[in-house]
Amino acid sequence: MRSPASGLQTASDPRPAVYLDHAATSWPKPSQVVDAVSRSLTELGGNPGRGAYAMALAASRAIFDARRSLAGLLGVPDSCDLLFQPSCTYACNLMLKGSLRPGDRVVVGSMEHNAVARPLARLAEAGVEVVVVQADPAGLVDPGDVEREVRAAPTKAVICQHASNLTGTIQPLGDLADIAHEYGSLLLVDGAQGAGHLDVDLAALGADAYATSGHKGLLGPQGIGLLYVASGLDLEEQAEGGTGAGASETLTMPTERPDRYEAGTLNTPGIIGLGAAAQLLAAEGGAFRRMEAELVRRLHEGLLEIDGFRVLGPPPGAPRVPVVSAVHDTVDADRIAFELDRRYDIAVRGGLHCAPWAHETVGTLECGAVRFGVGWGVTVEHVETALAAIAEIVT
Amino acid sequence: MSRRTPESFVVLGFATTHAALAAERLLLDIGVPVTPIPAPKGLGQLCGIALRLAPADAVRAEGALANADIAPKARTTMTDV
């Protein structure tokens, strides 16, 4: 690791002393994940589904097991309904572009990340009517506001994140599912900041589709995302290609899941690493989430104890995912992030966090925010170190 | 020079690798020996992994798969010489 005092940006080892950017990606990965990825690369190198020889079969079985582990963790009764995608963004694109057609109308909350906002902008150009419901200043979408819009005109889908990557606000998905289904609409969810950090039971949640990242709260490697699609929802596939099985002589994609939505060679190391993470979270997820809540509480309180900070999102003690973003009266968010890195070897993110809608909603579009994301491996000492450094920077 | 007696097998083909592996797992769990093999031409257009099993186990195996809603897409018999 770099010496906190040296500030040497050219050091060969870029690992920070304190990592508080878990909302962007989890790090360090649990040893179980590292070991599983390593085993995939060294022992399971065959192409899954593309051969019946021992190493290809072993890779296929490892992916089968990973899918089942993840389905168990996320409350998906039939693991075929849980699709591997290159990222949560790709999963969101499939979820939205696979279900919406010109002439459809959707109602969406104003806290969405660009993984949803940008596909919706493209769909709007193609003739989808996009109605944005303004969240409150803490980032919470009011189900009453959503119902008012859904009742106003036939609506194909209600679209909402599980939790905000900016404010940590947890959205009322259960209420939104009830509203959507009462009016014959779908509920489509971007769960990038939800799965892993929250106890997710997709069968009970009522979402018709739920996209999530594999490398954030779920602790897997980068380059792997998930899309749950309820069994009754007929998404149109967005990519065609080989699947390794089924009727290869036809030029159309198979209708069966998961192959219909998984054209091309899968990310075997990513999937197997994510499967190992799922097993770890199934065993230790409760303790993990309790630890995160305690760290968030201390971080939130500590920031408010420093003069000039406004913390975005829910008030102290209220439920949130482990994301705490703040703005300071006089010191720019970007500068705080830069100084934390250069002077203290602490990794956080400043700026707009790929969520301009959310920044506009909470009034930080012009100034951005400095974001602290806690997760696996973060300790109370890390949080106290960061708070002390922040106090020095802004004083 | 001894000659091996030709042995007959039932071969089941599936729509997806996931289904083939789910079937393999189920059948092994209930004590039906199966061997994954490359899908033979006898299964028509199906490619990927097929499961080979003894004819004596076929009725039991196919019943268990149907009950679990992972019924094969195609079925054939083949003789190994």
XYZ file of C-alpha atoms in Angstrom:
476
model
C 0.000 0.000 0.000
C 1.073 3.586 -0.496
C 2.390 5.405 2.493
C -0.292 7.841 3.665
C 2.375 10.464 4.117
C 4.025 10.021 0.736
C 1.133 10.768 -1.562
C 3.058 9.016 -4.318
C 0.583 8.511 -7.133
C 3.103 6.592 -9.177
C 3.588 3.895 -6.555
C 3.418 0.421 -8.033
C 0.828 -0.712 -5.532
C -2.264 1.470 -5.839
C -4.247 -0.122 -3.024
C -5.561 2.440 -0.548
C -5.155 2.245 3.203
C -8.881 2.818 3.645
C -11.405 1.870 0.966
C -14.804 3.537 1.242
C -16.106 3.207 -2.307
C -18.183 0.065 -1.950
C -21.131 1.715 -3.675
C -18.997 1.712 -6.823
C -17.567 -1.756 -6.301
C -16.716 -3.941 -3.345
C -13.062 -4.356 -2.443
C -11.210 -6.304 -1.232
C -13.095 -9.363 -2.380
C -13.582 -12.133 0.168
C -10.913 -14.828 -0.092
C -13.603 -17.331 -1.080
C -14.344 -15.257 -4.186
C -10.681 -14.875 -5.094
C -10.124 -18.600 -4.678
C -13.165 -19.459 -6.790
C -12.085 -17.156 -9.615
C -8.592 -18.599 -9.480
C -9.964 -22.146 -9.614
C -12.135 -21.200 -12.559
C -9.157 -19.904 -14.488
C -6.848 -22.762 -13.600
C -9.100 -25.825 -13.406
C -12.393 -25.031 -15.120
C -11.154 -23.557 -18.363
C -13.542 -25.342 -20.715
C -16.315 -23.437 -22.421
C -19.512 -24.072 -20.435
C -22.226 -25.719 -22.481
C -19.922 -26.184 -25.472
C -18.645 -29.656 -24.874
C -19.193 -32.887 -23.004
C -15.574 -33.476 -22.083
C -14.651 -33.344 -18.423
C -13.372 -29.768 -18.130
C -16.243 -28.233 -20.110
C -18.723 -30.255 -18.068
C -17.065 -29.107 -14.865
C -17.414 -25.491 -15.947
C -21.065 -26.063 -16.879
C -21.767 -27.670 -13.521
C -20.028 -24.864 -11.648
C -22.217 -22.318 -13.429
C -25.299 -24.426 -12.724
C -24.392 -24.510 -9.036
C -23.647 -20.787 -8.938
C -27.018 -19.983 -10.487
C -28.742 -22.141 -7.912
C -26.811 -20.562 -5.042
C -27.744 -17.095 -6.225
C -31.367 -18.080 -6.764
C -31.461 -19.387 -3.214
C -29.901 -16.229 -1.831
C -32.299 -13.949 -3.715
C -35.490 -15.955 -3.244
C -35.940 -17.043 -6.867
C -37.930 -20.312 -6.924
C -36.799 -21.412 -10.390
C -33.151 -20.646 -11.035
C -33.830 -20.558 -14.808
C -35.468 -17.181 -14.167
C -32.162 -15.728 -12.963
C -30.092 -14.647 -15.948
C -26.388 -13.869 -16.107
C -25.643 -10.574 -17.810
C -22.393 -8.651 -18.336
C -23.376 -6.041 -15.741
C -26.351 -4.489 -14.021
C -26.417 -1.864 -16.767
C -26.797 -4.548 -19.434
C -29.443 -6.199 -17.294
C -31.340 -2.904 -17.051
C -31.126 -2.467 -20.808
C -32.556 -5.935 -21.391
C -35.242 -5.365 -18.786
C -36.358 -2.067 -20.325
C -35.780 -2.573 -24.046
C -37.053 -6.129 -23.881
C -40.367 -5.132 -22.364
C -41.238 -1.675 -23.745
C -42.515 -0.776 -27.202
C -43.360 2.497 -28.944
C -46.680 3.729 -27.617
C -46.124 2.282 -24.150
C -46.259 4.570 -21.144
C -44.041 4.168 -18.080
C -43.895 5.863 -14.683
C -40.441 6.183 -13.167
C -39.012 7.731 -10.003
C -36.648 10.681 -10.243
C -33.766 9.017 -8.363
C -32.751 6.630 -11.120
C -29.151 6.049 -12.152
C -28.153 6.509 -15.779
C -28.355 2.733 -16.188
C -32.099 3.341 -16.299
C -32.341 6.987 -17.313
C -30.302 6.586 -20.501
C -32.133 3.532 -21.857
C -35.386 5.335 -21.070
C -34.175 8.390 -22.985
C -33.483 6.155 -25.993
C -36.879 4.509 -25.633
C -38.535 7.915 -25.367
C -36.988 8.826 -28.717
C -38.577 5.660 -30.104
C -42.018 6.630 -28.842
C -42.277 5.416 -25.260
C -43.933 7.978 -22.993
C -41.806 8.452 -19.872
C -43.488 10.084 -16.868
C -41.070 11.017 -14.089
C -42.400 11.157 -10.537
C -40.455 13.552 -8.342
C -39.008 12.016 -5.193
C -38.867 14.035 -1.977
C -35.702 15.887 -0.865
C -34.475 12.750 0.928
C -34.779 10.805 -2.306
C -37.877 8.831 -1.374
C -40.470 8.067 -4.035
C -44.002 8.499 -2.668
C -46.239 5.567 -3.667
C -49.209 7.939 -3.642
C -47.584 10.048 -6.345
C -46.893 6.943 -8.392
C -50.460 5.717 -8.031
C -51.802 9.078 -9.167
C -49.790 8.819 -12.383
C -50.539 5.147 -12.992
C -54.247 5.788 -12.519
C -54.165 8.681 -14.969
C -53.526 6.575 -18.086
C -52.775 2.977 -19.086
C -49.225 2.308 -17.937
C -47.058 -0.564 -19.097
C -44.594 -0.373 -16.240
C -43.630 1.301 -12.998
C -39.851 1.593 -12.870
C -37.969 2.209 -9.663
C -34.612 1.533 -8.115
C -34.342 -0.572 -4.980
C -32.045 1.965 -3.336
C -30.288 5.133 -4.379
C -26.584 5.076 -5.231
C -26.452 8.719 -4.147
C -28.529 9.010 -0.982
C -28.859 5.412 0.153
C -32.623 5.847 0.263
C -34.525 2.552 0.193
C -37.598 2.775 -2.014
C -40.973 1.298 -0.992
C -40.979 -1.507 -3.544
C -43.683 -3.547 -1.850
C -46.146 -0.662 -2.115
C -45.072 0.052 -5.680
C -45.585 -3.604 -6.641
C -49.101 -3.523 -5.222
C -49.911 -0.341 -7.118
C -48.422 -1.556 -10.378
C -50.232 -4.853 -10.291
C -53.548 -3.308 -9.233
C -53.510 -1.331 -12.467
C -52.148 -4.110 -14.658
C -48.649 -2.668 -14.878
C -45.270 -4.272 -14.454
C -42.805 -3.349 -11.722
C -39.271 -3.170 -13.099
C -36.464 -2.632 -10.594
C -32.831 -1.544 -10.764
C -31.442 -3.295 -7.708
C -27.781 -2.388 -8.171
C -27.518 -1.014 -4.639
C -29.968 -3.437 -3.077
C -28.930 -7.066 -3.421
C -26.407 -8.091 -0.804
C -26.931 -4.984 1.303
C -30.618 -5.780 1.815
C -32.329 -9.073 2.480
C -33.860 -9.628 -0.950
C -36.663 -12.142 -1.499
C -37.660 -11.657 -5.103
C -40.579 -14.051 -5.010
C -42.096 -12.096 -2.129
C -41.094 -8.673 -3.398
C -43.433 -8.767 -6.351
C -41.096 -7.258 -8.930
C -41.659 -8.545 -12.457
C -38.005 -7.970 -13.252
C -35.078 -7.072 -11.010
C -31.620 -6.206 -12.283
C -28.621 -6.161 -10.028
C -24.881 -5.939 -9.995
C -22.685 -8.859 -9.046
C -19.735 -6.849 -7.808
C -21.238 -4.424 -5.309
C -23.209 -5.748 -2.335
C -23.068 -9.273 -3.701
C -19.239 -9.167 -3.426
C -18.512 -10.908 -6.713
C -16.006 -9.931 -9.399
C -16.609 -7.065 -11.803
C -18.097 -7.927 -15.178
C -21.062 -9.938 -13.994
C -24.642 -8.825 -13.394
C -27.963 -10.537 -12.854
C -31.467 -10.142 -14.171
C -34.410 -11.861 -12.541
C -37.398 -12.126 -14.855
C -40.663 -13.413 -13.409
C -41.828 -16.534 -15.195
C -44.829 -14.849 -16.817
C -42.924 -11.936 -18.344
C -41.976 -12.440 -21.990
C -38.999 -10.152 -22.565
C -37.688 -9.861 -26.090
C -34.035 -10.899 -26.212
C -31.592 -8.135 -27.124
C -28.746 -10.298 -28.415
C -28.613 -13.339 -30.660
C -25.897 -15.937 -30.977
C -24.752 -19.334 -29.936
C -26.027 -20.960 -26.778
C -24.304 -24.323 -27.003
C -27.463 -26.352 -26.683
C -30.922 -26.772 -28.128
C -31.720 -26.620 -31.810
C -28.543 -25.115 -33.267
C -29.734 -25.495 -36.855
C -32.376 -22.813 -36.435
C -31.488 -19.143 -36.804
C -33.731 -17.972 -34.002
C -32.893 -17.960 -30.347
C -34.294 -20.754 -28.175
C -37.397 -19.831 -26.234
C -36.214 -21.560 -23.085
C -34.523 -19.759 -20.217
C -31.793 -19.085 -19.441
C -30.394 -19.676 -22.947
C -32.754 -17.242 -24.658
C -31.042 -14.349 -22.894
C -27.490 -15.654 -22.617
C -26.063 -15.650 -26.126
C -22.338 -16.198 -26.362
C -19.779 -17.602 -23.972
C -20.562 -16.783 -20.379
C -18.196 -15.047 -17.974
C -17.277 -18.255 -16.203
C -14.770 -16.771 -13.714
C -17.180 -13.984 -12.840
C -20.111 -16.321 -12.374
C -18.197 -18.844 -10.300
C -16.749 -16.069 -8.155
C -20.213 -14.628 -7.689
C -21.544 -18.048 -6.774
C -18.912 -18.330 -4.049
C -19.930 -14.911 -2.785
C -23.562 -16.025 -2.690
C -22.655 -18.964 -0.498
C -20.718 -16.686 1.812
C -23.584 -14.211 2.059
C -26.087 -16.990 2.677
C -24.023 -17.975 5.707
C -22.921 -14.561 6.972
C -25.237 -12.035 5.325
C -27.086 -11.144 8.522
C -23.924 -10.266 10.405
C -22.605 -8.451 7.332
C -25.675 -6.230 7.146
C -25.622 -5.483 10.876
C -21.995 -4.442 10.580
C -22.795 -2.201 7.639
C -25.627 -0.533 9.543
C -23.346 0.253 12.468
C -20.669 1.709 10.208
C -23.231 3.840 8.394
C -24.621 5.138 11.665
C -21.184 6.222 12.856
C -20.236 7.706 9.495
C -23.453 9.678 9.283
C -23.165 11.007 12.818
C -19.503 11.788 12.391
C -20.046 13.833 9.252
C -22.768 15.857 10.960
C -20.367 16.595 13.824
C -18.048 18.387 11.372
C -19.027 21.996 10.707
C -20.471 22.703 7.298
C -21.607 19.251 6.167
C -25.063 18.368 4.904
C -25.690 14.653 4.590
C -28.058 13.639 1.799
C -30.881 11.166 2.152
C -32.643 9.737 5.177
C -32.020 11.197 8.656
C -29.586 9.534 11.084
C -30.828 6.177 12.277
C -33.355 5.742 9.469
C -32.963 2.669 7.229
C -30.662 3.106 4.255
C -28.221 1.046 2.252
C -24.588 1.650 3.241
C -24.164 4.781 1.148
C -23.598 8.148 2.812
C -23.149 11.178 0.564
C -22.510 14.700 1.763
C -21.848 18.229 0.586
C -19.852 20.856 2.426
C -20.669 24.551 2.608
C -17.303 25.740 1.351
C -15.156 22.810 0.198
C -15.997 21.085 -3.086
C -16.835 17.414 -3.077
C -14.216 16.725 -5.727
C -11.552 18.402 -3.642
C -12.466 16.401 -0.554
C -12.213 13.175 -2.540
C -8.907 14.261 -4.083
C -7.378 15.288 -0.757
C -8.505 12.103 0.934
C -6.708 10.116 -1.729
C -3.530 12.169 -2.026
C -2.949 13.105 1.583
C -4.548 10.262 3.503
C -4.680 7.273 1.136
C -8.439 7.004 1.579
C -10.530 6.057 -1.452
C -13.945 7.696 -1.867
C -15.797 9.132 -4.850
C -16.775 12.726 -5.513
C -18.888 14.151 -8.305
C -22.218 13.257 -9.879
C -22.151 9.463 -9.505
C -23.773 8.836 -12.906
C -27.108 9.929 -11.484
C -27.979 13.466 -12.657
C -31.695 12.898 -12.082
C -30.993 12.052 -8.453
C -28.681 15.023 -7.978
C -31.307 17.317 -9.411
C -33.891 15.823 -7.073
C -31.828 16.466 -3.937
C -30.394 19.783 -5.115
C -26.777 18.809 -5.789
C -26.642 18.816 -9.577
C -24.329 21.833 -9.611
C -22.014 20.878 -6.755
C -22.036 17.078 -6.756
C -21.414 15.181 -3.547
C -18.691 13.209 -1.853
C -19.857 9.652 -1.361
C -18.784 7.122 1.235
C -19.751 3.518 0.649
C -19.030 0.943 3.323
C -19.087 -2.807 2.987
C -17.144 -6.026 3.360
C -13.821 -5.433 5.129
C -14.547 -1.920 6.388
C -13.966 -1.426 10.115
C -14.935 1.181 12.683
C -11.285 2.232 12.685
C -11.456 2.900 8.951
C -14.490 5.120 9.457
C -12.860 7.026 12.329
C -9.694 7.507 10.278
C -11.726 8.911 7.417
C -13.736 11.233 9.662
C -10.564 12.633 11.216
C -9.051 13.233 7.778
C -12.207 14.905 6.490
C -12.263 17.216 9.497
C -8.682 18.276 8.738
C -9.445 18.892 5.069
C -12.443 21.152 5.632
C -11.120 23.002 8.666
C -9.410 -61.700 -29.415
C -12.445 -61.072 -27.249
C -15.407 -59.107 -28.519
C -17.334 -56.759 -26.270
C -21.063 -57.339 -26.204
C -22.920 -54.381 -27.690
C -24.757 -52.454 -25.007
C -27.948 -50.469 -25.532
C -28.681 -47.126 -23.942
C -31.476 -44.633 -23.745
C -30.354 -41.097 -24.542
C -32.265 -38.031 -23.434
C -31.802 -34.609 -25.001
C -32.661 -31.267 -23.438
C -33.380 -27.767 -24.642
C -30.659 -26.143 -22.547
C -27.477 -27.100 -20.756
C -29.130 -25.927 -17.555
C -31.976 -28.406 -18.050
C -29.556 -31.241 -18.855
C -27.568 -30.564 -15.694
C -30.728 -30.221 -13.602
C -31.802 -33.613 -14.928
C -28.385 -35.120 -14.229
C -28.476 -33.805 -10.659
C -31.990 -35.100 -10.065
C -31.327 -38.545 -11.482
C -28.110 -38.995 -9.552
C -29.918 -37.877 -6.394
C -32.503 -40.654 -6.816
C -29.867 -43.238 -7.632
C -30.165 -43.460 -11.417
C -26.703 -43.621 -12.997
C -26.374 -41.252 -15.962
C -23.494 -40.218 -18.165
C -23.370 -36.855 -19.956
C -22.452 -37.322 -23.613
C -22.369 -35.077 -26.665
C -25.890 -35.027 -28.083
C -25.934 -37.696 -30.839
C -27.531 -37.189 -34.262
C -30.337 -39.483 -33.212
C -31.730 -36.605 -31.155
C -32.418 -34.616 -34.312
C -31.467 -30.953 -34.234
C -30.585 -30.916 -30.549
C -26.964 -30.217 -29.741
C -25.097 -29.793 -26.489
C -25.187 -32.275 -23.666
C -27.381 -35.361 -23.600
C -27.749 -37.915 -20.834
C -27.152 -41.592 -21.397
C -28.732 -44.182 -19.104
C -29.522 -47.858 -18.957
C -32.818 -48.912 -20.545
C -33.800 -50.582 -17.289
C -33.767 -47.177 -15.576
C -35.567 -45.264 -18.299
C -39.144 -45.478 -17.075
C -38.220 -44.433 -13.555
C -35.939 -41.682 -14.790
C -38.421 -40.198 -17.229
C -41.157 -40.276 -14.626
C -38.992 -38.424 -12.120
C -38.024 -35.828 -14.699
C -41.628 -35.267 -15.719
C -42.627 -34.811 -12.090
C -39.873 -32.205 -11.695
C -40.949 -30.382 -14.863
C -37.631 -30.977 -16.599
C -38.843 -33.429 -19.183
C -36.455 -34.100 -22.077
C -37.012 -32.495 -25.461
C -36.003 -35.624 -27.347
C -35.318 -39.282 -26.739
C -33.509 -41.944 -28.666
C -31.842 -45.276 -28.159
C -28.346 -46.155 -29.236
C -26.081 -49.137 -29.170
C -22.515 -48.866 -28.023
C -20.214 -51.379 -29.706
